[in-house]
PDB file of C-alpha atoms in Angstrom:
ATOM      1  CA  UNK Y   4       0.000   0.000   0.000  1.00 70.00           C
ATOM      2  CA  UNK Y   5       1.292   3.462  -0.914  1.00 71.00           C
ATOM      3  CA  UNK Y   6       1.725   6.189   1.642  1.00 82.00           C
ATOM      4  CA  UNK Y   7       0.615   9.721   0.765  1.00 84.00           C
ATOM      5  CA  UNK Y   8       4.087  10.801  -0.412  1.00 87.00           C
ATOM      6  CA  UNK Y   9       4.473   7.793  -2.712  1.00 87.00           C
ATOM      7  CA  UNK Y  10       0.969   8.405  -4.053  1.00 83.00           C
ATOM      8  CA  UNK Y  11       1.840  12.053  -4.754  1.00 86.00           C
ATOM      9  CA  UNK Y  12       5.063  11.050  -6.523  1.00 90.00           C
ATOM     10  CA  UNK Y  13       3.122   8.465  -8.553  1.00 90.00           C
ATOM     11  CA  UNK Y  14       0.481  10.986  -9.625  1.00 86.00           C
ATOM     12  CA  UNK Y  15       3.105  13.549 -10.663  1.00 91.00           C
ATOM     13  CA  UNK Y  16       4.988  10.903 -12.669  1.00 93.00           C
ATOM     14  CA  UNK Y  17       1.762   9.974 -14.474  1.00 91.00           C
ATOM     15  CA  UNK Y  18       1.006  13.655 -15.161  1.00 89.00           C
ATOM     16  CA  UNK Y  19       4.535  14.260 -16.520  1.00 93.00           C
ATOM     17  CA  UNK Y  20       4.144  11.268 -18.842  1.00 93.00           C
ATOM     18  CA  UNK Y  21       0.670  12.406 -19.937  1.00 89.00           C
ATOM     19  CA  UNK Y  22       1.929  15.937 -20.587  1.00 90.00           C
ATOM     20  CA  UNK Y  23       4.842  14.622 -22.700  1.00 94.00           C
ATOM     21  CA  UNK Y  24       2.511  12.366 -24.715  1.00 92.00           C
ATOM     22  CA  UNK Y  25       0.077  15.227 -25.304  1.00 88.00           C
ATOM     23  CA  UNK Y  26       2.876  17.573 -26.385  1.00 91.00           C
ATOM     24  CA  UNK Y  27       4.119  14.956 -28.860  1.00 93.00           C
ATOM     25  CA  UNK Y  28       0.627  15.033 -30.413  1.00 89.00           C
ATOM     26  CA  UNK Y  29       0.468  18.838 -30.422  1.00 87.00           C
ATOM     27  CA  UNK Y  30      -2.056  18.819 -27.569  1.00 85.00           C
ATOM     28  CA  UNK Y  31      -2.111  20.267 -24.082  1.00 83.00           C
ATOM     29  CA  UNK Y  32      -3.831  19.481 -20.804  1.00 81.00           C
ATOM     30  CA  UNK Y  33      -6.384  21.884 -19.382  1.00 76.00           C
ATOM     31  CA  UNK Y  34      -7.780  21.576 -15.877  1.00 70.00           C
ATOM     32  CA  UNK Y  35     -10.630  23.841 -14.866  1.00 64.00           C
ATOM     33  CA  UNK Y  36     -13.421  23.811 -12.368  1.00 61.00           C
ATOM     34  CA  UNK Y  37     -15.769  25.620 -10.054  1.00 61.00           C
ATOM     35  CA  UNK Y  38     -14.698  26.186  -6.481  1.00 64.00           C
ATOM     36  CA  UNK Y  39     -17.146  24.062  -4.449  1.00 62.00           C
ATOM     37  CA  UNK Y  40     -17.379  26.629  -1.652  1.00 66.00           C
ATOM     38  CA  UNK Y  41     -18.343  29.477  -3.957  1.00 65.00           C
ATOM     39  CA  UNK Y  42     -20.723  31.895  -2.282  1.00 67.00           C
ATOM     40  CA  UNK Y  43     -21.692  34.129  -5.196  1.00 67.00           C
ATOM     41  CA  UNK Y  44     -24.290  33.945  -7.936  1.00 70.00           C
ATOM     42  CA  UNK Y  45     -23.616  31.778 -10.965  1.00 68.00           C
ATOM     43  CA  UNK Y  46     -22.508  33.468 -14.184  1.00 72.00           C
ATOM     44  CA  UNK Y  47     -24.828  32.453 -17.008  1.00 76.00           C
ATOM     45  CA  UNK Y  48     -23.184  31.683 -20.363  1.00 80.00           C
ATOM     46  CA  UNK Y  49     -24.887  34.200 -22.695  1.00 87.00           C
ATOM     47  CA  UNK Y  50     -26.250  31.858 -25.360  1.00 89.00           C
ATOM     48  CA  UNK Y  51     -29.982  31.707 -26.203  1.00 92.00           C
ATOM     49  CA  UNK Y  52     -30.623  28.316 -24.545  1.00 88.00           C
ATOM     50  CA  UNK Y  53     -29.123  29.324 -21.193  1.00 84.00           C
ATOM     51  CA  UNK Y  54     -30.593  32.822 -21.272  1.00 88.00           C
ATOM     52  CA  UNK Y  55     -34.016  31.268 -21.873  1.00 89.00           C
ATOM     53  CA  UNK Y  56     -33.523  28.968 -18.894  1.00 84.00           C
ATOM     54  CA  UNK Y  57     -32.466  31.938 -16.772  1.00 83.00           C
ATOM     55  CA  UNK Y  58     -35.562  33.879 -17.865  1.00 87.00           C
ATOM     56  CA  UNK Y  59     -37.812  30.914 -17.042  1.00 88.00           C
ATOM     57  CA  UNK Y  60     -36.149  30.050 -13.718  1.00 84.00           C
ATOM     58  CA  UNK Y  61     -35.446  33.574 -12.531  1.00 81.00           C
ATOM     59  CA  UNK Y  62     -33.573  33.792  -9.237  1.00 78.00           C
ATOM     60  CA  UNK Y  63     -33.125  30.005  -9.015  1.00 76.00           C
ATOM     61  CA  UNK Y  64     -30.919  30.072 -12.116  1.00 74.00           C
ATOM     62  CA  UNK Y  65     -28.543  32.398 -10.268  1.00 71.00           C
ATOM     63  CA  UNK Y  66     -28.187  29.839  -7.481  1.00 69.00           C
ATOM     64  CA  UNK Y  67     -27.328  26.884  -9.734  1.00 66.00           C
ATOM     65  CA  UNK Y  68     -23.603  26.751  -9.073  1.00 61.00           C
ATOM     66  CA  UNK Y  69     -22.759  23.236 -10.268  1.00 61.00           C
ATOM     67  CA  UNK Y  70     -19.495  21.376 -10.615  1.00 57.00           C
ATOM     68  CA  UNK Y  71     -19.211  18.900 -13.448  1.00 59.00           C
ATOM     69  CA  UNK Y  72     -16.725  16.707 -15.247  1.00 62.00           C
ATOM     70  CA  UNK Y  73     -16.700  16.826 -19.018  1.00 67.00           C
ATOM     71  CA  UNK Y  74     -14.303  15.018 -21.259  1.00 67.00           C
ATOM     72  CA  UNK Y  75     -14.137  15.788 -24.968  1.00 72.00           C
ATOM     73  CA  UNK Y  76     -11.945  13.656 -27.186  1.00 75.00           C
ATOM     74  CA  UNK Y  77     -11.991  13.771 -30.977  1.00 80.00           C
ATOM     75  CA  UNK Y  78     -11.784  10.419 -32.725  1.00 85.00           C
ATOM     76  CA  UNK Y  79     -10.735   9.788 -36.333  1.00 88.00           C
ATOM     77  CA  UNK Y  80     -13.435   7.142 -36.861  1.00 92.00           C
ATOM     78  CA  UNK Y  81     -16.217   5.176 -35.226  1.00 92.00           C
ATOM     79  CA  UNK Y  82     -13.955   2.132 -35.000  1.00 95.00           C
ATOM     80  CA  UNK Y  83     -11.293   4.161 -33.182  1.00 92.00           C
ATOM     81  CA  UNK Y  84     -13.953   5.501 -30.782  1.00 91.00           C
ATOM     82  CA  UNK Y  85     -15.140   1.973 -29.949  1.00 93.00           C
ATOM     83  CA  UNK Y  86     -11.539   0.841 -29.404  1.00 93.00           C
ATOM     84  CA  UNK Y  87     -10.820   3.753 -27.037  1.00 89.00           C
ATOM     85  CA  UNK Y  88     -14.095   3.186 -25.160  1.00 89.00           C
ATOM     86  CA  UNK Y  89     -13.054  -0.437 -24.584  1.00 92.00           C
ATOM     87  CA  UNK Y  90      -9.681   0.669 -23.276  1.00 91.00           C
ATOM     88  CA  UNK Y  91     -11.313   3.197 -20.917  1.00 87.00           C
ATOM     89  CA  UNK Y  92     -13.588   0.571 -19.366  1.00 91.00           C
ATOM     90  CA  UNK Y  93     -11.210  -0.208 -16.437  1.00 89.00           C
ATOM     91  CA  UNK Y  94     -11.092   3.515 -15.591  1.00 85.00           C
ATOM     92  CA  UNK Y  95     -14.867   4.075 -15.481  1.00 85.00           C
ATOM     93  CA  UNK Y  96     -15.056   3.820 -11.659  1.00 85.00           C
ATOM     94  CA  UNK Y  97     -12.405   6.545 -11.364  1.00 81.00           C
ATOM     95  CA  UNK Y  98     -14.183   8.763 -13.902  1.00 78.00           C
ATOM     96  CA  UNK Y  99     -17.470   8.206 -12.076  1.00 76.00           C
ATOM     97  CA  UNK Y 100     -15.880   9.220  -8.769  1.00 74.00           C
ATOM     98  CA  UNK Y 101     -14.422  12.353 -10.366  1.00 70.00           C
ATOM     99  CA  UNK Y 102     -17.836  13.279 -11.740  1.00 67.00           C
ATOM    100  CA  UNK Y 103     -19.657  12.994  -8.399  1.00 67.00           C
ATOM    101  CA  UNK Y 104     -21.434  16.084  -7.140  1.00 61.00           C
ATOM    102  CA  UNK Y 105     -19.632  18.218  -4.624  1.00 61.00           C
ATOM    103  CA  UNK Y 106     -20.707  17.817  -0.985  1.00 63.00           C
ATOM    104  CA  UNK Y 107     -20.642  21.626  -0.678  1.00 64.00           C
ATOM    105  CA  UNK Y 108     -23.105  24.296  -1.753  1.00 63.00           C
ATOM    106  CA  UNK Y 109     -22.571  27.970  -0.947  1.00 63.00           C
ATOM    107  CA  UNK Y 110     -19.993  27.005   1.710  1.00 62.00           C
ATOM    108  CA  UNK Y 111     -22.511  24.691   3.393  1.00 64.00           C
ATOM    109  CA  UNK Y 112     -21.694  21.001   3.744  1.00 63.00           C
ATOM    110  CA  UNK Y 113     -24.498  18.958   2.190  1.00 62.00           C
ATOM    111  CA  UNK Y 114     -22.668  15.670   2.776  1.00 58.00           C
ATOM    112  CA  UNK Y 115     -24.076  14.332  -0.521  1.00 53.00           C
ATOM    113  CA  UNK Y 116     -27.531  14.059   1.025  1.00 53.00           C
ATOM    114  CA  UNK Y 117     -30.508  13.329  -1.225  1.00 51.00           C
ATOM    115  CA  UNK Y 118     -31.609  16.827  -0.189  1.00 50.00           C
ATOM    116  CA  UNK Y 119     -29.129  18.308  -2.668  1.00 52.00           C
ATOM    117  CA  UNK Y 120     -30.860  16.717  -5.668  1.00 52.00           C
ATOM    118  CA  UNK Y 121     -34.265  17.861  -4.490  1.00 53.00           C
ATOM    119  CA  UNK Y 122     -32.986  21.342  -3.840  1.00 53.00           C
ATOM    120  CA  UNK Y 123     -32.135  21.877  -7.497  1.00 52.00           C
ATOM    121  CA  UNK Y 124     -35.681  20.917  -8.515  1.00 52.00           C
ATOM    122  CA  UNK Y 125     -37.565  23.464  -6.424  1.00 50.00           C
TER     123      UNK Y 125
END
């Protein structure tokens, strides 16, 4: 079992390797996110669909500060996409964990309670 320092060293080694592989392909890594303890209104992306939702939802749309995981990967063909999907299968539990909702909302700890889901539907 790894201790925290070995785990950190392992993660950084993987990231260095990933960065080198991406650079060799003319790509780069981008990490972005929403701070889970944000205590300000959400900024609405000004495209018609989102502006319509904001108009319909009013004040509630301003409160919808969500954190999400999105992965976009271009594939040269359908066959290549199926091959990559098969190779990603062992990593699905990790990707699922990374995509879990934050236990925080406006600096309050929700502890992943079912309440959080219901809150967004009021």
